[in-house]
Every structure is written in C-alpha cells, then in structure tokens.
Amino acid sequence: MSKIIYAHDRLGAPLKGVKLIFAHDTEVALAAAAALVNTGAQAEEELPDVESLDAFVAGWGWTGSRRHTRAELDAVRALRPRLRRIWDEDADGAVTIVNTLLRDGQALPQLVKHDEWDYHLHATSPEAPLADRMAVEAAMALVDVIRTGELDRLRVCAADDCDDVLIDLSKNRSRRFCERGCGNRANVAAYRARRRG
Ligand SMILES: [Zn+2]
Ligand SMILES: [Zn+2]
C-alpha cells in the first residue's frame, strides 16, 4: 500500500517553508484518488471485500456515512476505471470526465466545519454514497489541476512491470515512480548494471 496520508490532515497547520503546488486539501485529495486507482492496478485486487474497503477508508481519513455493503464496495471499485482514464486523456478529455463526475455526484461546494477541523470544502453531503463522495472529491481536486495547466503531473509509474498511477507534486517535476518501491528497484538495477559494465 502507498504511504498513509490522512484526508483531513488537510486542516492541520501548514508545513512551514514547504511550497505546495496546489492547496493542501487538493494535494491530499489527488493522492487519495491515485491510491484508489492503484488498488485496482496490480495483479491482485486490493479491495477484495468490505473489510479491505473499511481499511482504505480509515487509512485515508474519509468521514461521512457508510453502508458497509457489497453494493458500496462495487460502486467504489467501478469508480476506479473512470478515474484511471483521466491519466490517459488530454485536457479536453479530462474535462469531459471531470465535469461528468461533478454532475453525476450533484456536486455543490460548501464550506463546512466538523469534528476537530476548521472550515474546509465539501461538495457532497455526508449522507451521499461513499463512491459519489470519492468521485466528487477527486473531481474537485482535478478541477484545480486542469485549470492551472498542470495535467502533465499525472503520470504512470516508469517501472516496466508496474501500472500504478501517480501525481508528481515535486517542484522540479521529477517524480517518475510510484510509492511501492519501484524507484528503489530501478536504482538497484541501475547500480548493478554499472558494476557489471
Ligand atoms: Zn471534512
Ligand atoms: Zn510502480
């Protein structure tokens, strides 16, 4: 699994001296969207049952209502290929998908305060189905990516045997590998090749 970042970590104190590419909540939402896509990117299904979905939801700090049903799981799994397609699209294609996600999820941006968190943006009600809330949160974050012309930060892992997606949030746009250790594996392989050479 990728590194756990809490979705509502968005509302903690901003890191001093760290220049974000997007707003913190947007960056967390993008990471969560990539992590969701990647649960379906490997040979083994990483959301095989309701328990694995519970763990994913807890790990990313999703709040709001849950059904804990097979139908809820199926809806979340069905969202993955819709999101995944955005990585293959140009701006016009990505806009079509994002606008459809916003429309289907009946997105209505509202500032809210809940639990220990100060005002932040929700665009769905806490009672909306989990998959709809996930879809709209991802779409809202992608709105920022597209309108700032940063869609090329959406990448697929450079390792030959890995189909994970990633969002390069580095300042110098240098990120090429996913968070499953593909970068380390590539470094080791390059080191061995140098020694052999
Ligand atoms: Zn919230
Ligand atoms: Zn990878």
PDB file of C-alpha atoms in Angstrom, residues 96-163:
ATOM      1  CA  THR A  96     -15.331  15.793 -20.047  1.00  0.00           C
ATOM      2  CA  ILE A  97     -14.727  13.119 -17.391  1.00  0.00           C
ATOM      3  CA  VAL A  98     -14.355  15.594 -14.511  1.00  0.00           C
ATOM      4  CA  ASN A  99     -17.498  17.505 -15.466  1.00  0.00           C
ATOM      5  CA  THR A 100     -19.427  14.239 -15.712  1.00  0.00           C
ATOM      6  CA  LEU A 101     -18.194  13.157 -12.264  1.00  0.00           C
ATOM      7  CA  LEU A 102     -19.272  16.521 -10.808  1.00  0.00           C
ATOM      8  CA  ARG A 103     -22.670  16.357 -12.484  1.00  0.00           C
ATOM      9  CA  ASP A 104     -23.329  12.710 -11.573  1.00  0.00           C
ATOM     10  CA  GLY A 105     -22.310  13.378  -7.975  1.00  0.00           C
ATOM     11  CA  GLN A 106     -24.506  16.513  -7.853  1.00  0.00           C
ATOM     12  CA  ALA A 107     -21.553  18.480  -6.562  1.00  0.00           C
ATOM     13  CA  LEU A 108     -22.414  21.582  -4.572  1.00  0.00           C
ATOM     14  CA  PRO A 109     -19.346  23.196  -2.966  1.00  0.00           C
ATOM     15  CA  GLN A 110     -19.969  24.277   0.627  1.00  0.00           C
ATOM     16  CA  LEU A 111     -17.643  25.403   3.400  1.00  0.00           C
ATOM     17  CA  VAL A 112     -18.086  23.182   6.438  1.00  0.00           C
ATOM     18  CA  LYS A 113     -16.626  22.666   9.896  1.00  0.00           C
ATOM     19  CA  HIS A 114     -16.832  19.301  11.595  1.00  0.00           C
ATOM     20  CA  ASP A 115     -15.100  17.182  14.205  1.00  0.00           C
ATOM     21  CA  GLU A 116     -11.810  18.879  15.071  1.00  0.00           C
ATOM     22  CA  TRP A 117     -11.417  20.528  11.656  1.00  0.00           C
ATOM     23  CA  ASP A 118     -11.867  24.177  10.821  1.00  0.00           C
ATOM     24  CA  TYR A 119     -13.599  25.398   7.648  1.00  0.00           C
ATOM     25  CA  HIS A 120     -12.865  23.389   4.543  1.00  0.00           C
ATOM     26  CA  LEU A 121     -14.623  22.485   1.331  1.00  0.00           C
ATOM     27  CA  HIS A 122     -17.094  19.646   0.868  1.00  0.00           C
ATOM     28  CA  ALA A 123     -19.041  19.340  -2.364  1.00  0.00           C
ATOM     29  CA  THR A 124     -21.292  16.456  -1.339  1.00  0.00           C
ATOM     30  CA  SER A 125     -23.362  15.822   1.769  1.00  0.00           C
ATOM     31  CA  PRO A 126     -22.013  13.374   4.381  1.00  0.00           C
ATOM     32  CA  GLU A 127     -25.008  11.140   3.607  1.00  0.00           C
ATOM     33  CA  ALA A 128     -24.147  10.795  -0.088  1.00  0.00           C
ATOM     34  CA  PRO A 129     -22.919   7.325  -1.093  1.00  0.00           C
ATOM     35  CA  LEU A 130     -19.203   6.787  -0.461  1.00  0.00           C
ATOM     36  CA  ALA A 131     -18.362   6.312  -4.153  1.00  0.00           C
ATOM     37  CA  ASP A 132     -20.113   9.597  -5.015  1.00  0.00           C
ATOM     38  CA  ARG A 133     -18.191  11.438  -2.312  1.00  0.00           C
ATOM     39  CA  MET A 134     -14.919   9.923  -3.520  1.00  0.00           C
ATOM     40  CA  ALA A 135     -15.735  10.786  -7.140  1.00  0.00           C
ATOM     41  CA  VAL A 136     -16.605  14.396  -6.362  1.00  0.00           C
ATOM     42  CA  GLU A 137     -13.607  14.961  -4.095  1.00  0.00           C
ATOM     43  CA  ALA A 138     -11.276  13.646  -6.808  1.00  0.00           C
ATOM     44  CA  ALA A 139     -13.059  15.720  -9.464  1.00  0.00           C
ATOM     45  CA  MET A 140     -12.870  18.917  -7.380  1.00  0.00           C
ATOM     46  CA  ALA A 141      -9.115  18.434  -6.963  1.00  0.00           C
ATOM     47  CA  LEU A 142      -8.698  17.732 -10.672  1.00  0.00           C
ATOM     48  CA  VAL A 143     -10.508  20.985 -11.445  1.00  0.00           C
ATOM     49  CA  ASP A 144      -7.541  22.771  -9.866  1.00  0.00           C
ATOM     50  CA  VAL A 145      -5.034  20.634 -11.774  1.00  0.00           C
ATOM     51  CA  ILE A 146      -6.688  21.278 -15.126  1.00  0.00           C
ATOM     52  CA  ARG A 147      -7.367  24.988 -14.739  1.00  0.00           C
ATOM     53  CA  THR A 148      -3.773  25.636 -13.685  1.00  0.00           C
ATOM     54  CA  GLY A 149      -2.489  23.725 -16.728  1.00  0.00           C
ATOM     55  CA  GLU A 150      -0.779  21.072 -14.602  1.00  0.00           C
ATOM     56  CA  LEU A 151      -2.330  17.944 -16.089  1.00  0.00           C
ATOM     57  CA  ASP A 152       1.118  16.670 -17.108  1.00  0.00           C
ATOM     58  CA  ARG A 153       1.767  16.000 -13.423  1.00  0.00           C
ATOM     59  CA  LEU A 154      -0.484  12.960 -13.771  1.00  0.00           C
ATOM     60  CA  ARG A 155       1.881  10.105 -14.610  1.00  0.00           C
ATOM     61  CA  VAL A 156       2.037   6.331 -14.808  1.00  0.00           C
ATOM     62  CA  CYS A 157       4.884   4.652 -12.895  1.00  0.00           C
ATOM     63  CA  ALA A 158       8.009   4.410 -15.071  1.00  0.00           C
ATOM     64  CA  ALA A 159       8.773   0.821 -13.982  1.00  0.00           C
ATOM     65  CA  ASP A 160       8.137  -1.629 -16.830  1.00  0.00           C
ATOM     66  CA  ASP A 161       6.218  -4.052 -14.643  1.00  0.00           C
ATOM     67  CA  CYS A 162       4.070  -1.534 -12.753  1.00  0.00           C
ATOM     68  CA  ASP A 163       0.845   0.165 -13.854  1.00  0.00           C
TER      69      ASP A 163
END
